[in-house]
CSV table of C-alpha atoms in Angstrom, one decimal:
chain,number,residue,atom,x,y,z
A,215,MET,CA,26.9,7.0,18.7
A,216,ARG,CA,23.1,5.7,19.5
A,217,PHE,CA,21.3,6.2,17.1
A,218,GLN,CA,17.2,5.5,17.2
A,219,ILE,CA,15.2,3.4,14.3
A,220,LEU,CA,11.9,4.0,13.4
A,221,ARG,CA,11.0,1.8,10.4
A,222,ALA,CA,7.2,1.6,8.8
A,223,THR,CA,6.0,0.0,6.4
A,224,LYS,CA,2.5,-0.9,4.3
A,225,LEU,CA,0.2,-4.3,4.7
A,226,THR,CA,-1.8,-3.3,2.3
A,227,THR,CA,-4.9,-6.7,1.9
A,228,PHE,CA,-5.2,-8.8,5.1
A,229,GLY,CA,-3.2,-11.5,4.5
A,230,ASN,CA,-0.4,-9.5,4.0
A,231,LEU,CA,-1.3,-7.9,7.8
A,232,ALA,CA,-2.5,-11.6,9.4
A,233,ALA,CA,1.5,-12.5,8.4
A,234,SER,CA,2.5,-9.6,10.3
A,235,GLY,CA,1.0,-10.0,13.3
A,236,GLN,CA,1.8,-14.0,13.0
A,237,HIS,CA,6.2,-12.7,13.7
A,238,THR,CA,5.0,-10.3,16.1
A,239,TRP,CA,2.9,-12.9,18.6
A,240,ARG,CA,5.1,-15.7,17.6
A,241,GLU,CA,2.4,-17.6,15.6
A,242,ARG,CA,4.9,-19.5,13.0
A,243,PRO,CA,8.3,-20.1,14.2
A,244,THR,CA,10.5,-17.5,14.5
A,245,PRO,CA,14.4,-18.0,14.4
A,246,ASN,CA,15.1,-14.7,15.7
A,247,ALA,CA,13.1,-15.0,18.6
A,248,ASP,CA,14.2,-17.2,21.7
A,249,ALA,CA,11.7,-18.9,22.8
A,250,THR,CA,12.3,-19.1,26.2
A,251,ARG,CA,12.3,-15.2,26.5
A,252,THR,CA,9.3,-14.9,24.8
A,253,PRO,CA,6.8,-14.6,27.4
A,254,LEU,CA,8.0,-11.3,28.9
A,255,ASN,CA,7.0,-9.8,25.7
A,256,VAL,CA,4.2,-7.2,26.5
A,257,ASP,CA,1.3,-6.4,25.1
A,258,LEU,CA,0.2,-2.1,25.1
A,259,ARG,CA,-3.5,-2.5,23.5
A,260,PRO,CA,-5.8,-5.6,24.5
A,261,VAL,CA,-5.0,-7.4,20.8
A,262,ALA,CA,-2.7,-10.1,20.6
A,263,SER,CA,-2.7,-12.1,18.7
A,264,ALA,CA,-3.0,-11.9,14.5
A,265,SER,CA,-7.0,-12.9,14.3
A,266,GLU,CA,-7.4,-9.8,16.8
A,267,LEU,CA,-5.3,-7.9,15.1
A,268,VAL,CA,-7.3,-9.1,11.1
A,269,ASN,CA,-10.5,-7.8,12.6
A,270,ALA,CA,-9.6,-4.5,15.0
A,271,VAL,CA,-8.6,-3.0,11.7
A,272,ARG,CA,-12.2,-4.8,9.8
A,273,HIS,CA,-13.9,-2.9,12.5
A,274,ARG,CA,-11.5,0.5,12.2
A,275,ILE,CA,-12.0,0.9,9.0
A,276,GLY,CA,-15.1,1.3,8.1
A,277,GLU,CA,-15.3,4.2,9.6
A,278,ALA,CA,-14.1,5.5,6.3
A,279,ARG,CA,-16.5,6.9,3.5
A,280,GLN,CA,-14.0,7.1,1.6
A,281,ARG,CA,-10.2,5.4,0.1
A,282,ALA,CA,-8.7,4.4,-2.9
A,283,GLU,CA,-9.4,1.2,-5.1
A,284,ARG,CA,-7.0,-0.6,-3.4
A,285,PRO,CA,-5.7,0.8,-0.1
A,286,VAL,CA,-3.3,1.2,2.7
A,287,LEU,CA,-4.8,-0.8,5.1
A,288,CYS,CA,-2.6,-0.5,7.7
A,289,ILE,CA,0.9,1.2,9.1
A,290,GLU,CA,3.3,-1.6,10.8
A,291,TYR,CA,5.9,1.3,12.9
A,292,LEU,CA,9.3,-1.0,14.4
A,293,ILE,CA,10.9,1.5,16.6
A,294,THR,CA,14.1,0.6,18.4
A,295,ALA,CA,17.2,1.6,18.6
A,296,SER,CA,20.6,0.8,17.3
A,297,PRO,CA,22.8,-2.0,20.1
A,298,GLU,CA,24.5,-0.7,22.0
A,299,ALA,CA,22.3,2.5,22.9
A,300,PHE,CA,20.1,-0.8,25.0
A,301,ALA,CA,21.5,-2.1,28.7
A,302,ARG,CA,21.9,-5.2,27.8
A,303,HIS,CA,25.1,-4.7,25.0
A,304,ALA,CA,26.7,-2.0,27.1
A,305,GLY,CA,27.5,-3.7,30.3
A,306,GLY,CA,24.4,-1.5,32.0
A,307,LYS,CA,24.3,1.5,30.2
A,308,GLY,CA,21.9,2.4,28.4
A,309,LEU,CA,18.0,2.0,28.3
A,310,PRO,CA,16.4,-0.6,29.9
A,311,ASP,CA,14.3,-3.4,28.3
A,312,LYS,CA,11.5,-2.0,29.4
A,313,SER,CA,12.5,2.0,28.7
A,314,THR,CA,9.5,4.3,29.4
A,315,TYR,CA,11.1,5.1,25.6
A,316,PHE,CA,8.9,2.9,23.9
A,317,ARG,CA,6.0,4.0,26.1
A,318,ASP,CA,6.5,7.6,24.5
A,319,ALA,CA,7.0,6.6,21.4
A,320,LEU,CA,3.8,4.9,21.6
A,321,ALA,CA,2.1,8.2,23.1
A,322,HIS,CA,4.1,9.8,20.2
A,323,PHE,CA,1.6,8.1,17.2
A,324,GLU,CA,-1.5,8.5,19.2
A,325,GLN,CA,-1.4,12.2,19.0
A,326,LEU,CA,-0.3,11.1,15.0
A,327,HIS,CA,-2.7,8.8,14.5
A,328,GLY,CA,-5.2,9.1,16.9
A,329,ALA,CA,-5.7,7.1,20.0
A,330,ASN,CA,-8.1,4.7,17.9
A,331,ASN,CA,-6.3,4.1,15.5
A,332,ILE,CA,-3.1,2.0,17.0
A,333,VAL,CA,-5.9,-1.0,16.6
A,334,ALA,CA,-2.3,-3.1,18.5
A,335,ALA,CA,0.9,-2.7,20.0
A,336,ASN,CA,3.5,-5.4,21.0
A,337,LEU,CA,7.1,-4.5,23.3
A,338,GLN,CA,9.5,-8.1,22.0
A,339,LEU,CA,11.5,-8.4,24.5
A,340,ASP,CA,13.1,-12.4,23.4
A,341,GLU,CA,15.8,-10.5,19.8
A,342,ARG,CA,18.7,-8.9,20.4
A,343,SER,CA,17.2,-6.2,21.3
A,344,PRO,CA,13.9,-4.8,22.4
A,345,HIS,CA,11.9,-3.5,20.4
A,346,LEU,CA,8.2,-2.3,19.6
A,347,VAL,CA,5.8,-2.5,16.9
A,348,ILE,CA,2.9,-0.8,16.6
A,349,TYR,CA,-0.6,-1.1,14.5
A,350,ALA,CA,-2.2,2.2,13.1
A,351,VAL,CA,-5.3,2.2,11.0
A,352,PRO,CA,-4.1,5.8,8.6
A,353,LEU,CA,-7.8,6.8,9.2
A,354,VAL,CA,-8.4,11.1,8.0
A,355,GLU,CA,-10.7,13.1,9.5
A,356,THR,CA,-10.5,16.4,6.3
A,357,GLY,CA,-13.1,18.9,6.6
A,358,ALA,CA,-15.6,20.4,4.1
A,359,ARG,CA,-13.1,22.3,1.1
A,360,LEU,CA,-13.1,24.0,-2.0
A,361,ARG,CA,-11.2,21.7,-4.8
A,362,LYS,CA,-10.7,23.4,-8.8
A,363,ARG,CA,-10.5,20.8,-11.1
A,364,SER,CA,-9.5,21.4,-14.9
A,365,VAL,CA,-12.4,19.9,-17.4
A,366,ILE,CA,-12.2,20.3,-21.0
A,367,VAL,CA,-14.8,22.5,-22.0
A,368,GLY,CA,-15.0,22.7,-25.3
A,369,THR,CA,-12.8,21.9,-29.4
A,370,GLY,CA,-10.9,25.5,-30.3
A,371,PRO,CA,-10.8,26.4,-34.4
A,372,ASN,CA,-6.9,24.0,-34.6
A,373,GLY,CA,-9.2,21.1,-33.1
A,374,GLU,CA,-7.0,21.0,-29.5
A,375,LYS,CA,-9.3,20.9,-26.2
A,376,VAL,CA,-10.3,23.5,-24.4
A,377,ARG,CA,-9.8,23.2,-20.8
A,378,GLU,CA,-11.2,25.9,-18.1
A,379,VAL,CA,-10.3,25.2,-14.2
A,380,ARG,CA,-13.5,25.1,-12.0
A,381,GLU,CA,-14.5,25.7,-8.3
A,382,TYR,CA,-16.3,22.4,-6.5
A,383,GLU,CA,-16.5,22.5,-3.0
A,384,GLU,CA,-15.9,18.6,-0.9
A,385,PRO,CA,-17.5,17.8,1.9
A,386,ALA,CA,-15.8,16.4,4.2
A,387,THR,CA,-15.4,13.3,5.1
A,388,VAL,CA,-13.0,10.6,6.8
A,389,LYS,CA,-10.8,9.7,4.7
A,390,LEU,CA,-8.2,6.2,5.1
A,391,SER,CA,-4.7,7.3,3.5
A,392,ALA,CA,-1.7,6.2,4.2
A,393,ALA,CA,0.1,9.5,1.8
A,394,HIS,CA,-1.6,11.6,4.4
A,395,PHE,CA,1.5,9.5,6.2
A,396,LEU,CA,3.7,8.1,4.3
A,397,ASP,CA,3.8,9.6,0.9
A,398,GLY,CA,7.4,10.8,-0.4
A,399,ARG,CA,10.7,11.7,0.1
A,400,ALA,CA,10.0,15.3,2.3
A,401,LYS,CA,7.1,13.8,4.8
A,402,LEU,CA,9.1,10.3,5.8
A,403,ALA,CA,12.2,12.8,6.7
A,404,LYS,CA,9.2,14.7,8.5
A,405,LEU,CA,8.7,12.0,9.7
A,406,GLN,CA,12.0,10.6,11.1
A,407,THR,CA,12.8,14.1,12.7
A,408,ASP,CA,9.3,14.5,14.4
A,409,PHE,CA,10.0,11.6,16.2
A,410,HIS,CA,13.1,12.8,17.3
A,411,LEU,CA,12.2,15.6,18.6
A,412,ALA,CA,9.8,14.7,20.4
A,413,VAL,CA,11.2,10.8,21.4
A,414,GLY,CA,14.7,10.1,20.4
A,415,ARG,CA,16.3,13.2,22.3
A,416,LYS,CA,14.1,13.2,25.6
A,417,HIS,CA,15.6,9.7,25.0
A,418,GLY,CA,20.0,10.3,24.3
A,419,LEU,CA,19.5,8.6,21.5
A,420,GLU,CA,20.7,10.7,17.5
A,421,ARG,CA,18.4,10.7,14.5
A,422,GLY,CA,19.8,9.4,11.2
A,423,LYS,CA,21.9,12.6,8.8
A,424,PRO,CA,18.9,13.9,6.6
A,425,GLY,CA,18.8,12.7,3.3
A,426,SER,CA,21.1,10.1,3.7
A,427,GLN,CA,21.8,7.0,0.3
A,428,ALA,CA,22.2,4.6,2.9
A,429,ARG,CA,19.0,3.1,2.2
A,430,HIS,CA,17.1,0.9,4.4
A,431,SER,CA,16.1,-3.1,3.8
A,432,ARG,CA,12.5,-3.3,4.4
A,433,VAL,CA,10.2,-3.9,8.1
A,434,LYS,CA,10.2,-8.2,7.8
A,435,ARG,CA,14.0,-8.4,6.5
A,436,PHE,CA,14.9,-5.5,9.3
A,437,TYR,CA,14.0,-8.3,12.0
A,438,SER,CA,16.2,-10.8,10.8
A,439,GLN,CA,19.3,-9.0,10.3
A,440,MET,CA,18.6,-6.9,14.0
A,441,ALA,CA,18.3,-9.8,16.0
A,442,GLU,CA,20.6,-12.8,13.4
A,443,ARG,CA,22.2,-13.9,16.7
A,444,THR,CA,26.2,-14.8,14.9
A,445,PRO,CA,25.9,-19.4,14.4
A,446,SER,CA,28.3,-21.8,15.7
A,447,TYR,CA,29.8,-23.7,13.8
A,448,PRO,CA,29.4,-27.0,15.4
A,449,GLU,CA,33.0,-29.4,15.6
A,450,LEU,CA,33.2,-31.7,12.5
A,451,SER,CA,34.7,-34.6,13.1
A,452,LEU,CA,35.3,-37.0,10.7
A,453,PRO,CA,34.3,-40.7,11.3
A,454,GLN,CA,37.5,-43.4,10.9
A,455,ALA,CA,37.0,-46.1,8.3
A,456,GLY,CA,36.4,-49.0,8.5
A,457,LEU,CA,39.6,-51.6,7.9
A,458,LEU,CA,38.5,-53.8,5.2
A,459,GLU,CA,35.5,-50.6,4.2
A,460,THR,CA,35.8,-49.8,1.1
A,461,LYS,CA,36.6,-46.0,-0.1
A,462,ALA,CA,33.0,-45.3,-1.5
A,463,SER,CA,30.9,-46.3,1.7
A,464,TYR,CA,33.4,-44.2,3.8
A,465,GLY,CA,32.5,-41.4,1.2
A,466,VAL,CA,29.1,-42.7,2.5
A,467,ARG,CA,29.3,-42.0,5.8
A,468,VAL,CA,31.0,-38.7,6.2
A,469,GLN,CA,28.2,-38.1,4.2
A,470,GLU,CA,26.2,-38.6,6.2
A,471,ALA,CA,27.4,-38.0,9.5
A,472,ILE,CA,28.3,-33.9,7.8
A,473,GLU,CA,24.9,-33.7,7.5
A,474,LYS,CA,24.0,-34.9,10.2
A,475,LYS,CA,25.3,-31.8,12.1
A,476,LEU,CA,25.0,-29.0,10.0
A,477,ALA,CA,21.0,-29.8,9.2
A,478,PRO,CA,19.9,-27.0,12.5
A,479,LEU,CA,22.1,-25.3,10.4
A,480,ILE,CA,20.8,-25.3,6.5
A,481,GLU,CA,17.3,-26.0,7.5
A,482,PRO,CA,16.7,-22.4,9.2
A,483,LEU,CA,19.0,-20.7,6.1
A,484,PHE,CA,16.7,-23.4,2.6
A,485,VAL,CA,12.8,-22.2,4.6
A,486,ARG,CA,14.6,-18.8,4.5
A,487,SER,CA,15.3,-18.8,0.9
A,488,GLN,CA,11.9,-20.1,0.2
A,489,ALA,CA,10.8,-17.8,2.1
A,490,LEU,CA,12.3,-14.8,0.7
A,491,ASP,CA,10.8,-17.1,-3.0
A,492,VAL,CA,7.0,-15.9,-2.0
A,493,ALA,CA,8.1,-12.9,-1.2
A,494,ARG,CA,9.3,-11.9,-4.8
A,495,GLU,CA,6.6,-13.2,-6.1
A,496,SER,CA,4.2,-11.9,-4.0
A,497,GLU,CA,5.9,-8.6,-5.2
A,498,ALA,CA,5.6,-9.4,-9.1
A,499,ARG,CA,1.8,-10.2,-8.5
A,500,ALA,CA,1.4,-7.1,-7.0
A,501,ASP,CA,2.9,-5.2,-9.1
A,502,ARG,CA,1.2,-6.8,-12.8
A,503,ARG,CA,-2.5,-5.7,-11.0
A,504,ARG,CA,-1.6,-2.3,-10.2
A,505,ASP,CA,-0.1,-2.7,-13.7
A,506,GLU,CA,-3.5,-3.9,-15.1
A,507,ALA,CA,-5.3,-1.2,-12.4
A,508,GLU,CA,-2.9,2.0,-14.1
A,509,ARG,CA,-4.1,0.3,-16.8
A,510,ARG,CA,-7.9,0.5,-16.6
A,511,ARG,CA,-8.0,3.5,-14.9
A,512,LYS,CA,-6.3,5.9,-18.5
A,513,VAL,CA,-9.3,3.6,-20.4
A,514,ALA,CA,-12.3,4.7,-18.1
A,515,GLU,CA,-10.9,8.5,-18.1
A,516,ARG,CA,-10.5,8.0,-22.0
A,517,ARG,CA,-13.9,7.3,-22.6
A,518,THR,CA,-15.7,9.7,-20.1
A,519,GLU,CA,-13.2,12.4,-22.0
A,520,LEU,CA,-15.4,10.8,-25.3
A,521,ALA,CA,-18.2,11.4,-23.8
A,522,LEU,CA,-17.6,14.9,-23.0
A,523,GLU,CA,-16.6,16.1,-26.8
A,524,SER,CA,-19.2,13.6,-28.4
A,525,GLU,CA,-21.9,15.6,-25.8
A,526,LEU,CA,-20.5,19.1,-26.4
A,527,SER,CA,-20.6,18.4,-29.9
A,528,SER,CA,-24.3,17.0,-30.0
A,529,ARG,CA,-24.8,20.2,-28.4
A,530,GLN,CA,-23.3,22.0,-30.6
A,531,ARG,CA,-24.4,21.1,-33.7
A,532,ALA,CA,-28.2,20.8,-32.1
A,533,GLU,CA,-27.4,25.0,-31.8
A,534,SER,CA,-26.1,25.1,-35.4
A,535,LEU,CA,-29.2,23.6,-36.4
A,536,SER,CA,-31.7,26.2,-34.8
A,537,LEU,CA,-29.6,29.0,-35.6
A,538,GLU,CA,-29.6,28.2,-39.3
A,539,ILE,CA,-33.7,27.2,-39.1
A,540,ALA,CA,-34.0,30.8,-37.5
A,541,ARG,CA,-32.6,32.1,-40.4
A,542,LEU,CA,-33.7,30.6,-43.3
A,543,LEU,CA,-37.3,31.6,-41.7
A,544,ALA,CA,-36.9,35.2,-40.4
A,545,GLY,CA,-38.0,37.0,-43.6
A,546,LEU,CA,-41.6,34.8,-43.0
A,547,SER,CA,-44.5,35.4,-42.4
A,548,SER,CA,-46.4,33.1,-38.9
A,549,ALA,CA,-47.8,30.9,-40.5
A,550,GLU,CA,-45.3,30.8,-43.5
A,551,ALA,CA,-43.2,29.5,-41.0
A,552,HIS,CA,-45.7,27.7,-40.6
A,553,GLN,CA,-46.3,26.0,-42.9
A,554,VAL,CA,-41.8,25.1,-43.5
A,555,LEU,CA,-42.0,23.4,-40.1
A,556,ASP,CA,-44.5,20.7,-40.6
A,557,ALA,CA,-42.7,20.4,-44.4
A,558,TYR,CA,-39.8,19.7,-42.2
A,559,ARG,CA,-41.1,17.3,-39.6
A,560,ALA,CA,-43.3,15.6,-42.7
A,561,ALA,CA,-39.5,14.9,-44.8
A,562,LYS,CA,-37.8,14.3,-41.7
A,563,GLU,CA,-40.5,11.9,-40.3
A,564,ASP,CA,-40.1,10.0,-44.0
A,565,ARG,CA,-36.6,10.1,-43.5
A,566,ASP,CA,-36.3,8.3,-40.7
A,567,ARG,CA,-39.3,6.1,-41.4
A,568,ASP,CA,-37.2,4.6,-44.3
A,569,HIS,CA,-34.3,4.4,-42.8
A,570,ALA,CA,-35.6,1.8,-40.0
A,571,ASN,CA,-37.0,0.5,-42.6
A,572,SER,CA,-33.8,-0.6,-44.2
A,573,ARG,CA,-32.1,-1.6,-41.4
A,574,SER,CA,-34.9,-3.4,-40.1
A,575,LEU,CA,-35.1,-5.6,-44.7
A,576,GLY,CA,-31.2,-6.0,-43.9
A,577,ARG,CA,-32.0,-8.1,-40.6
A,578,SER,CA,-34.3,-9.9,-42.4
A,579,PHE,CA,-32.5,-10.4,-45.3
A,580,PRO,CA,-28.4,-11.1,-44.6
A,581,PRO,CA,-26.1,-11.6,-47.1
A,582,LYS,CA,-24.6,-14.5,-48.1
């Protein structure tokens, strides 16, 4: 069966974005690409380099008036099909390299994100199977609406916080939100289904089984897995031993000969291993940053909650004091009430003055 293939990855930093662009426009070594076919790759947007991609995304996200603390800057989509769907792998019976399948895919994502938010698109024909790479800035326009929020309004007799739901108006805005498109299994499944109904089915391609437990590779890893050719190992011929040559000397010559033959295969594997180590460390750093951001968010929420509780407690004490004063003055004449209030204010001023003097004295003569 011939299947559609659609992958999406979130690019959260300009470093991620630049690295992806360098791979797309072959600005870094790409072992799985045929350099003689790279000139056949086609740009479907004016952007044609990693630096232009970064500038285009930076310019576009300037339109956002609302964004998360660490937002997803861009979504990278990879569109292709299983190898047997293409004519180059099916004896000429299949999709041509520059199939309208890719044009229809681009039109689909222009409709999903808005044409202005598709900042770059590159059709790559120099790997094992043709594929389209699309870069979309996830801007979302939202209209004004009423939102509901649970807020703390007091403390009950048993010490528990009392909450109530209040409505507030949220104005129309433009948000940078990848979650609007990719957040959760349901949205990811819908992404695949909508693409199949609009594009894949039209070109005779099947959709993968919904809800399948099969695990997908990351986009960068998928590039190499999809396009990696079966390596052709060189024939190893051992050198002839010299008549008077020692075993140690002959062993050194055999080792050098084998290393020379296998070097073209070993070096790319070493480079990939280093790249994987860098990627793992980058993911670990990102996890640590997310954990720290979550900790700070919880601390900020707790401080806000304590401030609200303190404000509410102060207001309740003031109301209680006002009621007590009113009760005490209820049986007095107006002149007597004024005398009592004047005496209370004078006593309070004396008490505050004594308290200030004692604090000043404590600062002047610190304990030894």
